[in-house]
Structure formats: structure tokens, C-alpha cells
PDB file of C-alpha atoms in Angstrom:
ATOM      1  CA  GLU A  26    -225.420   6.022-116.515  1.00  0.00           C
ATOM      2  CA  GLY A  27    -221.804   8.343-115.704  1.00  0.00           C
ATOM      3  CA  GLY A  28    -223.715  10.510-114.375  1.00  0.00           C
ATOM      4  CA  ILE A  29    -225.386  11.202-117.491  1.00  0.00           C
ATOM      5  CA  SER A  30    -229.263  10.823-118.500  1.00  0.00           C
ATOM      6  CA  ARG A  31    -230.660   8.480-121.086  1.00  0.00           C
ATOM      7  CA  LEU A  32    -234.125   8.878-122.897  1.00  0.00           C
ATOM      8  CA  MET A  33    -236.149   6.202-124.985  1.00  0.00           C
ATOM      9  CA  ALA A  34    -239.157   7.367-126.519  1.00  0.00           C
ATOM     10  CA  VAL A  35    -241.773   5.631-127.046  1.00  0.00           C
ATOM     11  CA  TYR A  36    -244.493   5.909-130.756  1.00  0.00           C
ATOM     12  CA  SER A  37    -247.556   4.164-131.095  1.00  0.00           C
ATOM     13  CA  ASP A  38    -247.010   4.449-134.465  1.00  0.00           C
ATOM     14  CA  ILE A  39    -244.062   4.248-136.490  1.00  0.00           C
ATOM     15  CA  ALA A  40    -245.180   4.971-139.708  1.00  0.00           C
ATOM     16  CA  SER A  41    -245.950   8.003-138.743  1.00  0.00           C
ATOM     17  CA  VAL A  42    -243.190   9.604-137.507  1.00  0.00           C
ATOM     18  CA  GLY A  43    -240.288  11.364-139.144  1.00  0.00           C
ATOM     19  CA  GLN A  44    -235.959  11.616-138.362  1.00  0.00           C
ATOM     20  CA  ILE A  45    -235.360  10.255-135.254  1.00  0.00           C
ATOM     21  CA  GLY A  46    -231.406  10.509-133.104  1.00  0.00           C
ATOM     22  CA  THR A  47    -229.109  10.556-132.326  1.00  0.00           C
ATOM     23  CA  ILE A  48    -229.560   6.389-132.201  1.00  0.00           C
ATOM     24  CA  ARG A  49    -227.718   5.125-128.457  1.00  0.00           C
ATOM     25  CA  SER A  50    -226.738   1.896-127.352  1.00  0.00           C
ATOM     26  CA  LEU A  51    -229.483  -0.282-125.881  1.00  0.00           C
ATOM     27  CA  ARG A  52    -229.207   0.106-121.539  1.00  0.00           C
ATOM     28  CA  TYR A  53    -230.402  -2.610-118.964  1.00  0.00           C
ATOM     29  CA  SER A  54    -233.289  -0.508-117.706  1.00  0.00           C
ATOM     30  CA  TYR A  55    -234.358   0.561-121.055  1.00  0.00           C
ATOM     31  CA  ILE A  56    -235.498  -3.791-121.660  1.00  0.00           C
ATOM     32  CA  ASP A  57    -237.767  -3.501-119.147  1.00  0.00           C
ATOM     33  CA  LEU A  58    -239.351  -0.588-119.895  1.00  0.00           C
ATOM     34  CA  ALA A  59    -240.049  -1.591-123.646  1.00  0.00           C
ATOM     35  CA  ALA A  60    -241.726  -4.946-122.376  1.00  0.00           C
ATOM     36  CA  THR A  61    -243.684  -2.892-120.331  1.00  0.00           C
ATOM     37  CA  PHE A  62    -245.431  -1.626-123.559  1.00  0.00           C
ATOM     38  CA  ASP A  63    -245.043  -4.814-125.752  1.00  0.00           C
ATOM     39  CA  ALA A  64    -242.331  -2.901-128.163  1.00  0.00           C
ATOM     40  CA  ILE A  65    -239.794  -2.830-129.972  1.00  0.00           C
ATOM     41  CA  PRO A  66    -236.027  -1.683-128.893  1.00  0.00           C
ATOM     42  CA  VAL A  67    -234.029  -0.078-131.357  1.00  0.00           C
ATOM     43  CA  HIS A  68    -231.012   0.518-130.851  1.00  0.00           C
ATOM     44  CA  CYS A  69    -227.335   0.720-131.939  1.00  0.00           C
ATOM     45  CA  GLY A  70    -225.362  -2.124-130.134  1.00  0.00           C
ATOM     46  CA  ALA A  71    -226.084  -2.549-126.121  1.00  0.00           C
ATOM     47  CA  ASP A  72    -224.170  -3.232-122.664  1.00  0.00           C
ATOM     48  CA  ASN A  73    -222.721  -6.835-123.310  1.00  0.00           C
ATOM     49  CA  ASP A  74    -222.177  -6.717-119.708  1.00  0.00           C
ATOM     50  CA  TYR A  75    -226.258  -6.913-118.154  1.00  0.00           C
ATOM     51  CA  ALA A  76    -228.555  -5.973-121.147  1.00  0.00           C
ATOM     52  CA  THR A  77    -227.679  -8.009-123.723  1.00  0.00           C
ATOM     53  CA  PRO A  78    -227.911 -11.213-121.223  1.00  0.00           C
ATOM     54  CA  HIS A  79    -231.400  -9.865-119.738  1.00  0.00           C
ATOM     55  CA  LEU A  80    -232.560  -9.253-123.200  1.00  0.00           C
ATOM     56  CA  LYS A  81    -231.599 -12.935-123.709  1.00  0.00           C
ATOM     57  CA  SER A  82    -232.960 -14.222-120.154  1.00  0.00           C
ATOM     58  CA  LEU A  83    -236.483 -12.894-120.820  1.00  0.00           C
ATOM     59  CA  LYS A  84    -236.328 -14.667-124.185  1.00  0.00           C
ATOM     60  CA  LEU A  85    -237.302 -10.633-125.963  1.00  0.00           C
ATOM     61  CA  SER A  86    -236.333  -9.466-129.737  1.00  0.00           C
ATOM     62  CA  SER A  87    -234.941  -6.321-129.474  1.00  0.00           C
ATOM     63  CA  PHE A  88    -234.048  -4.463-133.769  1.00  0.00           C
ATOM     64  CA  ASP A  89    -230.530  -3.844-133.495  1.00  0.00           C
ATOM     65  CA  LEU A  90    -229.150  -1.032-136.313  1.00  0.00           C
ATOM     66  CA  GLY A  91    -225.610  -0.781-135.653  1.00  0.00           C
ATOM     67  CA  ALA A  92    -226.240  -4.373-137.133  1.00  0.00           C
ATOM     68  CA  LYS A  93    -228.439  -3.605-139.928  1.00  0.00           C
ATOM     69  CA  ASP A  94    -227.657  -2.286-144.217  1.00  0.00           C
ATOM     70  CA  SER A  95    -228.264   1.713-144.900  1.00  0.00           C
ATOM     71  CA  SER A  96    -231.713   0.826-144.951  1.00  0.00           C
ATOM     72  CA  VAL A  97    -232.806   1.111-142.352  1.00  0.00           C
ATOM     73  CA  GLN A  98    -230.426   3.818-140.699  1.00  0.00           C
ATOM     74  CA  PHE A  99    -228.388   6.599-141.955  1.00  0.00           C
ATOM     75  CA  ARG A 100    -225.010   8.423-140.347  1.00  0.00           C
ATOM     76  CA  GLU A 101    -225.225  12.749-140.379  1.00  0.00           C
ATOM     77  CA  LYS A 102    -222.898  15.208-139.409  1.00  0.00           C
ATOM     78  CA  ASN A 103    -224.089  17.611-136.687  1.00  0.00           C
ATOM     79  CA  GLY A 104    -220.458  18.172-135.104  1.00  0.00           C
ATOM     80  CA  LYS A 105    -220.751  15.602-132.575  1.00  0.00           C
ATOM     81  CA  ALA A 106    -218.985  12.795-131.883  1.00  0.00           C
ATOM     82  CA  THR A 107    -219.386   9.854-134.840  1.00  0.00           C
ATOM     83  CA  GLU A 108    -221.103   7.667-131.815  1.00  0.00           C
ATOM     84  CA  HIS A 109    -223.746  10.388-131.504  1.00  0.00           C
ATOM     85  CA  THR A 110    -224.611  11.038-135.551  1.00  0.00           C
ATOM     86  CA  LEU A 111    -226.807   7.802-136.081  1.00  0.00           C
ATOM     87  CA  TYR A 112    -229.970   8.191-136.929  1.00  0.00           C
ATOM     88  CA  THR A 113    -233.358   6.713-138.454  1.00  0.00           C
ATOM     89  CA  LYS A 114    -237.227   7.441-140.302  1.00  0.00           C
ATOM     90  CA  GLY A 115    -240.017   6.109-139.236  1.00  0.00           C
ATOM     91  CA  SER A 116    -240.583   4.381-142.064  1.00  0.00           C
ATOM     92  CA  MET A 117    -236.855   3.220-143.252  1.00  0.00           C
ATOM     93  CA  LEU A 118    -237.871   1.111-139.412  1.00  0.00           C
ATOM     94  CA  SER A 119    -241.628   0.786-141.034  1.00  0.00           C
ATOM     95  CA  GLU A 120    -240.027  -1.371-143.538  1.00  0.00           C
ATOM     96  CA  GLY A 121    -237.375  -3.258-142.313  1.00  0.00           C
ATOM     97  CA  LEU A 122    -239.582  -4.312-139.833  1.00  0.00           C
ATOM     98  CA  ALA A 123    -241.719  -5.575-142.145  1.00  0.00           C
ATOM     99  CA  LYS A 124    -239.178  -7.821-143.638  1.00  0.00           C
ATOM    100  CA  SER A 125    -237.680  -9.384-140.110  1.00  0.00           C
ATOM    101  CA  LYS A 126    -239.214 -11.758-138.578  1.00  0.00           C
ATOM    102  CA  LEU A 127    -240.282  -9.637-135.153  1.00  0.00           C
ATOM    103  CA  ARG A 128    -243.994  -9.978-134.147  1.00  0.00           C
ATOM    104  CA  GLN A 129    -245.927  -7.160-135.112  1.00  0.00           C
ATOM    105  CA  LYS A 130    -248.825  -7.639-133.357  1.00  0.00           C
ATOM    106  CA  LEU A 131    -249.206  -6.404-129.839  1.00  0.00           C
ATOM    107  CA  ASN A 132    -249.672  -9.509-126.985  1.00  0.00           C
ATOM    108  CA  SER A 133    -253.661  -9.460-126.003  1.00  0.00           C
ATOM    109  CA  ASP A 134    -253.345  -8.636-122.511  1.00  0.00           C
ATOM    110  CA  GLN A 135    -250.958  -5.972-123.108  1.00  0.00           C
ATOM    111  CA  SER A 136    -252.811  -4.000-125.654  1.00  0.00           C
ATOM    112  CA  ASP A 137    -253.338  -1.439-123.193  1.00  0.00           C
ATOM    113  CA  THR A 138    -251.824   1.974-122.756  1.00  0.00           C
ATOM    114  CA  ALA A 139    -249.697   2.766-119.415  1.00  0.00           C
ATOM    115  CA  PHE A 140    -251.916   5.937-119.171  1.00  0.00           C
ATOM    116  CA  ARG A 141    -255.527   6.329-118.378  1.00  0.00           C
ATOM    117  CA  PHE A 142    -256.364   9.793-121.185  1.00  0.00           C
ATOM    118  CA  GLY A 143    -258.910  12.422-120.539  1.00  0.00           C
ATOM    119  CA  GLN A 144    -261.113  13.422-123.881  1.00  0.00           C
ATOM    120  CA  PRO A 145    -258.787  15.170-126.769  1.00  0.00           C
ATOM    121  CA  GLY A 146    -258.549  18.633-126.069  1.00  0.00           C
ATOM    122  CA  ALA A 147    -259.659  19.376-122.955  1.00  0.00           C
ATOM    123  CA  SER A 148    -256.866  20.286-120.200  1.00  0.00           C
ATOM    124  CA  VAL A 149    -257.090  19.671-116.742  1.00  0.00           C
ATOM    125  CA  PRO A 150    -254.516  21.169-113.966  1.00  0.00           C
ATOM    126  CA  ALA A 151    -253.083  18.108-112.267  1.00  0.00           C
ATOM    127  CA  GLY A 152    -253.770  19.032-109.209  1.00  0.00           C
ATOM    128  CA  GLU A 153    -254.728  22.244-106.428  1.00  0.00           C
ATOM    129  CA  THR A 154    -251.149  23.178-106.401  1.00  0.00           C
ATOM    130  CA  SER A 155    -248.859  25.675-108.519  1.00  0.00           C
ATOM    131  CA  CYS A 156    -246.364  24.420-110.953  1.00  0.00           C
ATOM    132  CA  VAL A 157    -244.373  26.308-113.261  1.00  0.00           C
ATOM    133  CA  LYS A 158    -241.701  25.326-112.797  1.00  0.00           C
ATOM    134  CA  ALA A 159    -240.266  21.716-111.724  1.00  0.00           C
ATOM    135  CA  HIS A 160    -236.656  20.363-111.710  1.00  0.00           C
ATOM    136  CA  VAL A 161    -235.048  17.535-111.691  1.00  0.00           C
ATOM    137  CA  SER A 162    -231.201  16.615-110.961  1.00  0.00           C
ATOM    138  CA  MET A 163    -230.272  13.140-112.272  1.00  0.00           C
ATOM    139  CA  SER A 164    -226.852  14.442-110.860  1.00  0.00           C
ATOM    140  CA  SER A 165    -224.258  16.853-110.011  1.00  0.00           C
ATOM    141  CA  SER A 166    -223.459  17.392-113.997  1.00  0.00           C
ATOM    142  CA  TYR A 167    -227.349  16.401-115.486  1.00  0.00           C
ATOM    143  CA  THR A 168    -230.489  18.703-114.310  1.00  0.00           C
ATOM    144  CA  THR A 169    -233.437  19.749-115.970  1.00  0.00           C
ATOM    145  CA  ASP A 170    -235.869  21.878-115.063  1.00  0.00           C
ATOM    146  CA  PHE A 171    -239.477  22.300-116.910  1.00  0.00           C
ATOM    147  CA  ILE A 172    -241.101  25.278-117.485  1.00  0.00           C
ATOM    148  CA  TYR A 173    -244.931  25.882-117.775  1.00  0.00           C
ATOM    149  CA  ASN A 174    -246.003  27.625-121.450  1.00  0.00           C
ATOM    150  CA  GLU A 175    -249.349  29.791-119.983  1.00  0.00           C
ATOM    151  CA  THR A 176    -250.289  29.800-123.912  1.00  0.00           C
ATOM    152  CA  GLU A 177    -249.614  26.365-125.482  1.00  0.00           C
ATOM    153  CA  LYS A 178    -250.463  24.960-121.997  1.00  0.00           C
ATOM    154  CA  THR A 179    -247.271  22.999-122.492  1.00  0.00           C
ATOM    155  CA  TYR A 180    -243.825  22.319-120.922  1.00  0.00           C
ATOM    156  CA  THR A 181    -240.452  23.180-122.380  1.00  0.00           C
ATOM    157  CA  ARG A 182    -237.631  20.766-121.451  1.00  0.00           C
ATOM    158  CA  CYS A 183    -234.845  22.746-119.889  1.00  0.00           C
ATOM    159  CA  PRO A 184    -231.887  21.031-119.360  1.00  0.00           C
ATOM    160  CA  ASN A 185    -228.894  22.505-117.315  1.00  0.00           C
ATOM    161  CA  GLY A 186    -230.778  25.958-117.661  1.00  0.00           C
ATOM    162  CA  LYS A 187    -230.892  25.917-121.401  1.00  0.00           C
ATOM    163  CA  THR A 188    -234.125  25.400-123.281  1.00  0.00           C
ATOM    164  CA  LEU A 189    -233.689  22.337-125.443  1.00  0.00           C
ATOM    165  CA  THR A 190    -234.752  22.965-129.463  1.00  0.00           C
ATOM    166  CA  ASP A 191    -234.726  20.900-132.299  1.00  0.00           C
ATOM    167  CA  TYR A 192    -231.812  21.557-134.331  1.00  0.00           C
ATOM    168  CA  LYS A 193    -233.679  20.830-137.344  1.00  0.00           C
ATOM    169  CA  THR A 194    -236.493  22.490-137.024  1.00  0.00           C
ATOM    170  CA  GLY A 195    -235.009  24.783-133.951  1.00  0.00           C
ATOM    171  CA  LYS A 196    -238.798  24.814-131.974  1.00  0.00           C
ATOM    172  CA  PRO A 197    -238.503  24.023-128.368  1.00  0.00           C
ATOM    173  CA  VAL A 198    -238.609  20.298-127.113  1.00  0.00           C
ATOM    174  CA  SER A 199    -242.418  20.226-124.872  1.00  0.00           C
ATOM    175  CA  VAL A 200    -244.491  18.084-123.544  1.00  0.00           C
ATOM    176  CA  LYS A 201    -248.429  18.385-122.123  1.00  0.00           C
ATOM    177  CA  ASN A 202    -247.442  16.104-118.654  1.00  0.00           C
ATOM    178  CA  VAL A 203    -244.424  15.779-116.780  1.00  0.00           C
ATOM    179  CA  PHE A 204    -244.010  12.601-114.300  1.00  0.00           C
ATOM    180  CA  PHE A 205    -241.057  12.606-111.940  1.00  0.00           C
ATOM    181  CA  LEU A 206    -240.936   8.761-110.486  1.00  0.00           C
ATOM    182  CA  TYR A 207    -239.452   8.557-107.379  1.00  0.00           C
ATOM    183  CA  THR A 208    -236.829   4.849-107.223  1.00  0.00           C
ATOM    184  CA  ASN A 209    -233.905   3.555-106.229  1.00  0.00           C
ATOM    185  CA  VAL A 210    -231.183   3.431-108.374  1.00  0.00           C
ATOM    186  CA  THR A 211    -227.899   1.402-107.848  1.00  0.00           C
ATOM    187  CA  LEU A 212    -224.433   0.106-109.658  1.00  0.00           C
ATOM    188  CA  PHE A 213    -223.766  -3.275-110.771  1.00  0.00           C
ATOM    189  CA  ASP A 214    -220.575  -5.001-109.810  1.00  0.00           C
ATOM    190  CA  ASP A 215    -218.566  -3.247-112.007  1.00  0.00           C
ATOM    191  CA  ASN A 216    -219.167   0.197-110.279  1.00  0.00           C
ATOM    192  CA  TYR A 217    -220.664   2.039-113.347  1.00  0.00           C
ATOM    193  CA  HIS A 218    -223.947   0.826-115.003  1.00  0.00           C
ATOM    194  CA  THR A 219    -227.112   1.236-113.549  1.00  0.00           C
ATOM    195  CA  LYS A 220    -229.763  -0.483-113.099  1.00  0.00           C
ATOM    196  CA  THR A 221    -232.774   1.723-112.024  1.00  0.00           C
ATOM    197  CA  SER A 222    -235.334  -0.156-109.755  1.00  0.00           C
ATOM    198  CA  LEU A 223    -239.005  -0.826-111.310  1.00  0.00           C
ATOM    199  CA  SER A 224    -241.118  -1.692-108.285  1.00  0.00           C
ATOM    200  CA  GLY A 225    -242.745   1.132-108.037  1.00  0.00           C
ATOM    201  CA  GLY A 226    -242.897   3.905-105.488  1.00  0.00           C
ATOM    202  CA  GLU A 227    -244.305   7.595-105.619  1.00  0.00           C
ATOM    203  CA  GLY A 228    -244.380  10.778-107.929  1.00  0.00           C
ATOM    204  CA  VAL A 229    -245.384  13.473-109.258  1.00  0.00           C
ATOM    205  CA  TYR A 230    -247.912  14.201-112.191  1.00  0.00           C
ATOM    206  CA  ILE A 231    -247.321  17.316-113.814  1.00  0.00           C
ATOM    207  CA  SER A 232    -249.438  18.607-116.036  1.00  0.00           C
ATOM    208  CA  ASP A 233    -251.841  22.364-117.431  1.00  0.00           C
ATOM    209  CA  GLY A 234    -249.716  24.524-115.102  1.00  0.00           C
ATOM    210  CA  ALA A 235    -250.083  22.081-111.778  1.00  0.00           C
ATOM    211  CA  SER A 236    -248.702  19.263-110.098  1.00  0.00           C
ATOM    212  CA  LYS A 237    -250.403  16.189-107.935  1.00  0.00           C
ATOM    213  CA  PRO A 238    -248.711  13.714-105.821  1.00  0.00           C
ATOM    214  CA  ILE A 239    -249.371  10.100-107.288  1.00  0.00           C
ATOM    215  CA  ARG A 240    -248.487   6.554-106.746  1.00  0.00           C
ATOM    216  CA  TRP A 241    -247.371   3.917-109.964  1.00  0.00           C
ATOM    217  CA  LYS A 242    -245.781  -0.215-109.207  1.00  0.00           C
ATOM    218  CA  LYS A 243    -244.893  -2.373-112.653  1.00  0.00           C
ATOM    219  CA  GLY A 244    -243.584  -5.672-110.822  1.00  0.00           C
ATOM    220  CA  ASN A 245    -241.878  -7.712-113.360  1.00  0.00           C
ATOM    221  CA  ALA A 246    -239.966  -6.780-117.096  1.00  0.00           C
ATOM    222  CA  SER A 247    -243.691  -7.757-118.966  1.00  0.00           C
ATOM    223  CA  SER A 248    -245.863  -6.261-116.078  1.00  0.00           C
ATOM    224  CA  PRO A 249    -247.424  -2.664-116.710  1.00  0.00           C
ATOM    225  CA  LEU A 250    -247.109   0.562-115.203  1.00  0.00           C
ATOM    226  CA  VAL A 251    -249.999   1.762-113.099  1.00  0.00           C
ATOM    227  CA  PHE A 252    -250.206   5.290-112.143  1.00  0.00           C
ATOM    228  CA  THR A 253    -252.883   6.019-108.878  1.00  0.00           C
ATOM    229  CA  ASP A 254    -253.589   8.737-107.304  1.00  0.00           C
ATOM    230  CA  GLU A 255    -252.229   8.795-103.313  1.00  0.00           C
ATOM    231  CA  GLU A 256    -255.804   7.121-102.593  1.00  0.00           C
ATOM    232  CA  GLY A 257    -255.797   4.214-105.004  1.00  0.00           C
ATOM    233  CA  SER A 258    -257.969   5.286-107.672  1.00  0.00           C
ATOM    234  CA  GLU A 259    -256.885   5.070-111.247  1.00  0.00           C
ATOM    235  CA  LEU A 260    -255.121   8.921-112.329  1.00  0.00           C
ATOM    236  CA  THR A 261    -256.973  10.461-115.695  1.00  0.00           C
ATOM    237  CA  VAL A 262    -254.089  12.135-117.241  1.00  0.00           C
ATOM    238  CA  ASN A 263    -254.500  14.642-120.505  1.00  0.00           C
ATOM    239  CA  ALA A 264    -254.075  13.564-123.933  1.00  0.00           C
ATOM    240  CA  GLY A 265    -250.754  14.398-124.948  1.00  0.00           C
ATOM    241  CA  SER A 266    -247.313  13.745-125.443  1.00  0.00           C
ATOM    242  CA  SER A 267    -245.489  12.947-121.304  1.00  0.00           C
TER     243      SER A 267
END
């Protein structure tokens, strides 16, 4: 929002995750994305004009770290403004969620993942078109390149032309698969907060040095994400982070 891209991480087993951050406020589109996975959104505060009413209208629960004690969150000096200093840990969240009254088991009709993974350890080029660099522009100020590492068979994220590294470990931030999902992004009446259409459309799947045109669809908040090739056959993707 405001031309700045945001990230939402999705975890299947929060207890196994280390430090996570920084944690920011909840925004409208992430509520529908969390509902896709029947997941609990973890955040600090929210956009009260659009996100909070949307959460209530869908009767969904969230875990607001800004309203919790220090047992589930902490501040860490990192040279940035205060709003960029809130962190949590998987162990903290696991214990905090266990003490909460929030539902911990997946709905039976949402137990599937959005992705149909191939065999672990197998790596298959996404398609027939070579792709060693992929570029996406969220705004004139925020662009990202994904650069292919042939040795690791992963794509390194490079915002504004610079390699993104984890400031704790110094390691480049890399993923196995990259998806570009094309859709309409509009502004709410305040002319600032954004609403992203999640009904479906065209896209690109990128993995193992190659790319492939795809189609995707979702629908309402609780509908799953479905990925297919251009002919409508279910898409199988390489096992790993996306």
C-alpha cells in the first residue's frame, strides 16, 4: 500500500519456526489469503477502516500481537523506526495459540494445500521457456528481480536490484518456486488502502530455470487457491518454498 509491497508468510508448523519479523498491521487482502489456507493471521494492529470490518464480517479470528503481553512478542533494536522492530518466535506463538481459545485444527474441507507438490528432492523445469531472471514492478519505487542460482536451483530475491539477505544470518533470501499472479488492484474510497481482486486470472509459474504460463482462481474468502496450466489441467510444482 502506498506503492510499498508487503509479505505474508504461511507456515504449516509454527512450532518449528525460529524468529519471525518484523510483524506489521493486518490489511484487507491478507484476510482472504489467510482464509484460503484456513490459517490464523498473526499481526500487530490492523487497518481499522477496511481490514477490521472485513475480519468481523467473515467471522474470522486473528492473533493480534499488539494486544498481547511479552510472552508472545518482543522488540529488537535493528536500526529502524519503532514500527519495524516487532518480532516473535515460533515457540512463542505455539504456546500463545495453545493458551488461546482459537481453533487449532483445520476444517476438513480445507486440509489440502494450494499446491500439488512433486516428489521431494525431484526438480523439474517449470516449462519450456528459459527463465534465469524474472522482474516484477509493484510501483515505480518498489521493483523486485528473482535471479536463478543454477547450483542451488533456487531464485534469490533482489528488491530494487540488490540481493535481499537475512540480517540475522547474512544469507540471501531464496525460494524454490516463484509465482506471478496477475489481477486487478484498486483503491478503496480513502484513495490509499488497496483491494486486490482474488477471483482469478492468468499467471506464470517459475522454477528450475524455466517458466510456464498458468491460470489461477480463488473466489470467495474461504475458497482454495487453484493452479492449472493453460489447458486447465492441475499444476504440479516442485516441492519447496514458493
